[in-house]
Amino acid sequence: MPTIALGVTGGIGAYKAVEVARGLQKAGHEVVVVMTEAARHFVGPLTFEAITRHPVITDQFEPGANADIAHIQLATDAALLLVAPATANCLGKMANGIADDFLSSLYLATRAPVVVAPAMNTYMWEHVAVRRNLELLRARGVHVVEPGEGFLACGWMGKGRLAEPDAIVAAVLDTLRRGASLAGRRLLVTAGPTFEDIDPVRYVGNRSSGRMGFAVAEEAAARGAEVTVVAGPVSVEPPAGVGLVRVRSAVEMRDAVMARAKGQDAVVMAAAVADYMPERATEKIPKEAGPLTLVLRRTPDILEELGRERAEGRLPGTLLVGFAAETSEVVARAREKRRRKQVDLIVANDVSRSDAGFEVDANAVVLVAEDGEQELGLAPKREIARGIVDRIECMLGRRKE
Ligand code: C5P
């Protein structure tokens, strides 16, 4: 069974990490514990050593520690790195690439999936610096087991208490299970808006943030797929571990996608590609007193072209997934779109809702396929992405048979 590296940092929840180590062992894993100096003020290394039957790594610079190959090898041997509890300090170091002890160096040195279970005082948890660090880590594919609410050791009520050991163990097992389910698969994902230039300073754009496409790409990469993302002009951080191609306009996106579509197991068109583009003026259009009329032409429909290419046998075996942002008759329009564009799956969302879709971190969608519909209710885009990738995985599996 795979080895789990369990990082324990200096929070009051450190004692609960003993329970986590036991839970992982019960699931059949070897556990090697790495403790920060502060963690040792809360729990003794001996407790972990006795339970895991492995020496506990406490100090990078301890004489003899670097002669122990098992320690050095942990970065490559570990199937997963779990940090529980993860203090604000530890998350800050991970987010910013600071490697001043064994655990923070291990985080940089390993290619294994990483799960963190933060635990801290409510105000620390809510601090913008911690929020930002967690966002950075999430964007890199780090799985966060949210802390619970309740009575904190510091006497406060609020969010920040280390998640229950069972929940942490379940998150680790889930991450391991998903880790390889798309190994050997290639996915091309588009994300974000496209900008269509009017003149050298103005453009026509849309409100897509790129979050949905990035979440799908991140989820597929976390499951072991080789992922290429073609992204329009987005401001959010792209996920780590994917190939990134940046484009600006619909025409550029079309060229980037068509050049890479062949040989992909799936192409997921999550981008909000502009439907119309103006004729680009080479000089800045001067401001006049009266109204300005822009003539907009249709952009190439990339998804439709992919559907056509496949129907004509030039994209054999590539699963095609489109998105449909609608403001009414969402499912009916998605069904019609799926048939017309000759694609396998349409992810339909109602962008008239203010709590889901454009610019916000949540979404609510309906997956429309030939064999029926599946509703994924309001949830963070990361969770919606999980549902979408589950479906893609299932459809790919069926194709293979
Ligand atoms: O027809 P509609 O624009 O609603 O279709 C949306 C789907 O088609 C999305 O998956 C989007 O990425 C894709 N699309 C495209 N090329 C366009 C417009 C949309 O590939 N020019």
XYZ file of C-alpha atoms and ligand atoms in Angstrom:
422
model
C 0.000 0.000 0.000
C 1.230 3.536 -0.742
C 3.068 5.632 1.814
C 1.487 8.811 3.084
C 3.719 11.610 4.368
C 1.889 13.252 7.255
C 3.101 16.749 8.090
C 2.146 17.915 11.563
C 2.511 21.623 12.312
C 2.266 23.565 15.549
C -1.415 24.008 16.226
C -3.452 22.812 19.142
C -5.127 20.317 16.804
C -1.777 18.483 16.504
C -2.984 15.842 18.938
C -5.789 14.959 16.511
C -3.129 14.081 13.917
C -2.472 10.948 15.982
C -6.022 9.841 15.206
C -5.505 10.738 11.519
C -2.336 8.614 11.380
C -4.241 5.677 12.866
C -7.099 6.107 10.406
C -4.694 6.073 7.449
C -3.009 2.981 8.816
C -6.352 1.262 9.244
C -6.988 1.947 5.564
C -3.775 0.030 4.878
C -1.267 2.844 4.384
C 2.236 3.268 5.708
C 2.494 6.659 7.394
C 5.705 8.637 7.780
C 5.315 11.656 10.066
C 7.163 14.927 9.603
C 6.855 17.348 12.505
C 7.720 21.029 12.563
C 9.547 22.379 15.550
C 6.415 24.083 16.862
C 4.410 20.843 16.552
C 6.773 19.216 19.009
C 5.571 21.623 21.690
C 2.130 20.065 21.392
C 2.813 16.349 20.852
C 5.946 14.292 21.298
C 7.476 12.554 18.273
C 7.519 9.344 20.267
C 3.718 9.099 20.118
C 3.808 9.133 16.323
C 6.824 6.860 16.164
C 5.134 4.241 18.328
C 1.961 4.356 16.246
C 3.464 4.490 12.769
C 6.499 2.300 13.517
C 8.588 4.689 11.454
C 11.102 7.232 12.715
C 9.572 10.694 12.865
C 11.342 13.349 10.814
C 11.779 16.404 12.973
C 14.796 18.307 11.799
C 16.366 18.756 8.419
C 19.699 19.741 9.939
C 19.963 17.162 12.683
C 23.285 15.321 12.375
C 22.675 12.028 10.668
C 19.233 12.951 9.325
C 20.527 13.488 5.808
C 22.386 10.219 5.772
C 19.098 8.428 6.169
C 18.061 7.694 2.601
C 14.488 6.968 3.664
C 14.127 10.598 4.737
C 15.510 12.000 1.512
C 13.427 9.550 -0.498
C 10.175 10.589 1.104
C 9.599 13.270 -1.532
C 9.546 10.625 -4.260
C 8.177 7.709 -2.255
C 5.126 9.409 -0.796
C 1.929 8.791 -2.738
C 0.417 11.821 -1.021
C 1.463 14.607 1.325
C -1.055 15.460 4.017
C -0.532 18.419 6.338
C -2.827 18.198 9.373
C -3.113 20.474 11.172
C -1.821 23.130 8.780
C -1.155 26.416 10.542
C -1.427 29.838 8.886
C 2.368 29.966 9.000
C 2.754 26.662 7.186
C 0.160 27.583 4.536
C 1.963 30.896 4.025
C 5.267 29.132 3.479
C 3.733 26.622 1.077
C 1.970 29.336 -0.908
C 5.127 31.407 -1.231
C 7.726 28.732 -1.783
C 9.586 29.243 1.474
C 11.538 26.139 2.408
C 13.110 26.695 5.810
C 12.411 23.322 7.405
C 11.900 19.714 6.363
C 8.137 19.927 5.846
C 8.138 23.105 3.744
C 11.034 21.698 1.670
C 9.174 18.415 1.242
C 6.166 20.294 -0.128
C 8.353 21.841 -2.835
C 10.222 18.625 -3.555
C 7.305 16.249 -4.003
C 5.172 15.748 -7.090
C 2.587 13.809 -5.101
C -0.909 15.218 -4.538
C -1.167 17.448 -1.473
C -4.005 17.666 1.047
C -4.042 20.297 3.808
C -6.336 20.504 6.818
C -6.008 24.066 8.166
C -6.628 24.854 11.804
C -6.342 28.269 13.411
C -8.138 31.026 15.248
C -11.208 32.422 13.411
C -9.687 35.855 12.768
C -6.549 34.271 11.397
C -8.677 31.999 9.168
C -10.572 35.024 7.855
C -7.481 37.192 7.352
C -7.002 38.277 3.766
C -3.417 36.964 3.775
C -4.580 33.467 4.711
C -7.454 33.611 2.195
C -5.014 34.595 -0.532
C -2.524 31.881 0.371
C -5.255 29.251 0.341
C -6.505 30.505 -3.007
C -2.971 30.198 -4.406
C -2.636 26.689 -3.044
C -6.039 25.664 -4.369
C -5.135 27.023 -7.786
C -2.108 24.730 -7.678
C -4.335 21.735 -7.056
C -3.837 21.469 -3.298
C -6.913 19.885 -1.747
C -8.191 21.788 1.293
C -10.174 20.021 4.017
C -12.141 22.949 5.407
C -11.957 23.526 9.150
C -15.089 23.111 11.178
C -16.974 25.623 13.264
C -17.255 25.386 16.979
C -15.569 26.056 20.239
C -11.908 26.786 19.584
C -9.109 26.071 22.009
C -8.458 29.801 22.349
C -11.938 30.196 23.832
C -13.608 31.588 20.718
C -16.584 30.318 18.822
C -16.160 30.264 15.073
C -14.531 28.648 12.079
C -10.999 27.354 12.364
C -11.197 24.091 14.247
C -9.344 21.235 12.585
C -11.729 19.021 10.622
C -12.576 15.717 12.263
C -9.940 12.992 11.738
C -12.480 10.821 9.868
C -13.166 13.621 7.387
C -9.443 14.172 6.837
C -8.812 10.464 6.249
C -11.782 10.322 3.851
C -10.394 13.310 1.890
C -6.996 11.613 1.600
C -8.501 8.327 0.396
C -10.709 10.199 -2.063
C -7.732 12.155 -3.431
C -5.709 8.959 -3.836
C -8.572 7.191 -5.598
C -9.090 10.033 -8.046
C -5.345 10.457 -8.522
C -4.957 7.972 -11.305
C -8.397 7.564 -12.821
C -7.524 9.642 -15.897
C -3.892 8.562 -16.195
C -2.879 8.237 -19.825
C -5.755 10.440 -21.014
C -5.284 13.739 -22.834
C -7.707 16.596 -22.409
C -7.890 19.991 -24.061
C -9.850 22.569 -22.077
C -10.678 26.139 -23.079
C -11.364 28.799 -20.482
C -12.222 32.455 -20.084
C -13.620 35.068 -22.438
C -12.268 36.217 -25.763
C -11.635 39.877 -26.526
C -12.430 41.160 -29.971
C -10.558 44.331 -30.805
C -12.404 47.350 -32.122
C -9.257 49.422 -32.549
C -5.816 49.461 -30.845
C -7.298 50.435 -27.452
C -10.901 49.179 -27.354
C -12.413 45.748 -27.466
C -15.667 43.817 -27.111
C -15.467 41.265 -24.304
C -17.639 39.327 -21.897
C -17.851 38.616 -18.182
C -16.372 35.109 -18.135
C -13.663 34.802 -15.460
C -12.121 31.525 -16.581
C -12.799 29.894 -13.196
C -15.074 27.139 -14.522
C -12.679 26.015 -17.252
C -9.709 26.207 -14.897
C -11.575 24.122 -12.318
C -12.304 21.433 -14.931
C -8.661 21.466 -16.056
C -7.424 21.255 -12.479
C -9.738 18.367 -11.656
C -8.702 16.420 -14.767
C -5.014 17.031 -14.003
C -5.544 15.899 -10.395
C -6.866 12.637 -11.809
C -3.693 12.108 -13.790
C -4.726 13.410 -17.218
C -2.334 15.336 -19.439
C -4.180 18.630 -19.725
C -3.704 21.539 -22.095
C -5.599 24.736 -21.384
C -6.266 27.322 -24.051
C -7.179 30.436 -22.098
C -8.558 33.752 -23.206
C -7.633 36.953 -21.322
C -8.319 35.968 -17.710
C -7.256 37.543 -14.457
C -7.535 34.452 -12.255
C -4.519 32.218 -11.620
C -4.365 29.186 -13.944
C -4.010 25.781 -12.301
C -0.605 24.199 -11.907
C 0.448 21.091 -13.735
C -1.273 21.882 -17.019
C 0.057 23.143 -20.336
C -1.119 26.719 -20.864
C -1.673 28.470 -24.178
C -2.811 32.071 -23.947
C -4.922 33.610 -26.679
C -6.956 36.785 -27.047
C -9.584 36.549 -29.765
C -12.023 33.889 -30.966
C -9.980 33.450 -34.144
C -6.790 32.899 -32.129
C -8.628 30.457 -29.881
C -9.961 28.588 -32.893
C -6.453 28.234 -34.346
C -4.987 27.106 -31.001
C -7.738 24.526 -30.468
C -7.779 23.123 -33.996
C -3.981 22.764 -33.970
C -4.172 20.631 -30.819
C -7.495 18.773 -31.026
C -6.202 15.688 -32.821
C -5.254 12.877 -30.466
C -7.115 14.322 -27.477
C -9.431 12.011 -25.548
C -11.721 14.951 -24.879
C -12.046 18.601 -25.792
C -13.952 20.671 -23.241
C -15.038 24.046 -24.561
C -15.661 25.928 -21.326
C -14.591 29.260 -22.791
C -17.161 31.971 -23.423
C -16.071 32.525 -26.996
C -17.354 35.743 -28.503
C -20.047 35.195 -31.096
C -19.378 38.439 -32.908
C -16.313 40.483 -33.758
C -15.901 43.973 -35.161
C -13.762 44.902 -38.095
C -10.552 46.025 -36.333
C -9.595 49.628 -37.124
C -5.838 50.111 -37.377
C -6.019 53.593 -35.793
C -7.902 54.570 -32.646
C -11.400 55.599 -33.734
C -11.795 59.323 -32.899
C -14.655 60.356 -30.633
C -17.391 62.220 -32.520
C -20.510 63.976 -31.266
C -22.966 61.427 -32.673
C -23.379 57.688 -32.050
C -20.871 55.208 -33.373
C -22.089 52.255 -35.363
C -20.067 49.073 -35.191
C -20.639 46.320 -37.680
C -20.108 42.920 -36.056
C -19.406 39.772 -37.989
C -19.823 36.191 -36.756
C -16.762 34.543 -35.262
C -15.885 30.970 -36.161
C -17.865 28.516 -33.999
C -15.081 26.310 -32.696
C -17.289 23.673 -31.106
C -19.362 23.345 -34.252
C -16.195 22.930 -36.292
C -14.950 20.241 -33.903
C -18.295 18.444 -34.219
C -18.063 18.605 -38.009
C -14.452 17.416 -38.047
C -15.393 14.428 -35.932
C -18.496 13.610 -37.990
C -16.277 13.558 -41.065
C -13.863 11.156 -39.381
C -10.989 13.558 -38.725
C -11.222 13.468 -34.911
C -11.869 9.819 -34.210
C -12.552 8.930 -30.605
C -12.461 12.470 -29.232
C -15.235 13.236 -26.780
C -16.654 16.718 -27.324
C -18.051 18.779 -24.471
C -19.594 22.216 -24.819
C -21.029 24.744 -22.403
C -24.257 26.617 -22.886
C -24.813 29.834 -21.003
C -28.507 30.639 -21.293
C -30.924 33.036 -19.651
C -34.121 31.035 -20.340
C -35.254 27.588 -21.522
C -31.833 26.384 -20.434
C -32.244 22.631 -20.903
C -34.315 22.779 -24.091
C -31.758 25.059 -25.738
C -28.881 22.879 -24.543
C -30.522 19.780 -26.053
C -30.952 21.565 -29.347
C -27.347 22.836 -29.219
C -25.975 19.385 -28.514
C -27.699 17.929 -31.550
C -26.913 20.827 -33.846
C -23.226 20.988 -32.901
C -22.929 17.168 -32.948
C -21.278 16.962 -29.537
C -21.543 14.435 -26.702
C -22.234 16.585 -23.693
C -23.468 20.088 -23.051
C -23.013 21.673 -19.648
C -25.928 24.060 -19.435
C -26.106 26.911 -16.970
C -28.585 29.642 -16.282
C -26.558 32.839 -16.299
C -29.552 34.955 -15.312
C -29.045 33.771 -11.701
C -26.957 36.176 -9.657
C -25.608 33.467 -7.338
C -24.129 31.288 -10.075
C -22.278 31.476 -13.368
C -20.291 34.496 -14.509
C -17.822 36.183 -12.173
C -18.824 34.247 -9.042
C -17.220 31.171 -7.579
C -20.361 29.024 -7.627
C -22.327 27.420 -10.397
C -25.414 25.302 -10.924
C -25.582 23.292 -14.118
C -27.426 20.570 -15.956
C -25.411 17.997 -17.891
C -27.224 17.274 -21.124
C -26.193 14.094 -22.941
C -27.856 11.812 -25.467
C -29.057 9.447 -22.763
C -30.549 12.055 -20.469
C -29.919 14.914 -18.105
C -28.213 15.222 -14.732
C -28.577 18.217 -12.483
C -25.624 19.480 -10.434
C -27.118 21.912 -7.908
C -25.562 25.146 -6.660
C -22.018 24.415 -5.471
C -18.494 25.865 -5.697
C -17.117 25.622 -9.231
C -14.513 23.159 -7.979
C -17.276 20.739 -6.967
C -19.211 21.302 -10.183
C -15.980 20.526 -12.053
C -15.760 17.253 -10.175
C -19.240 16.298 -11.373
C -18.418 17.285 -14.947
C -15.157 15.317 -14.942
C -16.925 12.326 -13.344
C -19.299 12.361 -16.281
C -16.498 12.748 -18.837
C -14.612 9.889 -17.208
C -17.699 7.727 -17.347
C -18.297 8.541 -21.035
C -14.637 7.872 -21.882
C -14.828 4.546 -20.062
C -17.861 3.541 -22.063
C -16.083 4.401 -25.320
C -13.137 2.211 -24.463
C -15.301 -0.909 -24.034
O -23.879 28.529 -29.346
P -23.271 28.912 -28.065
O -22.310 30.062 -28.171
O -24.240 29.115 -26.952
O -22.407 27.624 -27.635
C -21.618 27.617 -26.509
C -20.549 26.577 -26.646
O -19.898 26.703 -27.898
C -19.450 26.734 -25.611
O -18.920 25.463 -25.325
C -18.440 27.605 -26.312
O -17.135 27.407 -25.801
C -18.574 27.159 -27.750
N -18.382 28.224 -28.730
C -17.412 28.070 -29.675
N -17.191 29.033 -30.609
C -17.947 30.146 -30.617
C -18.959 30.314 -29.675
C -19.154 29.336 -28.750
O -16.715 27.044 -29.647
N -17.698 31.068 -31.531
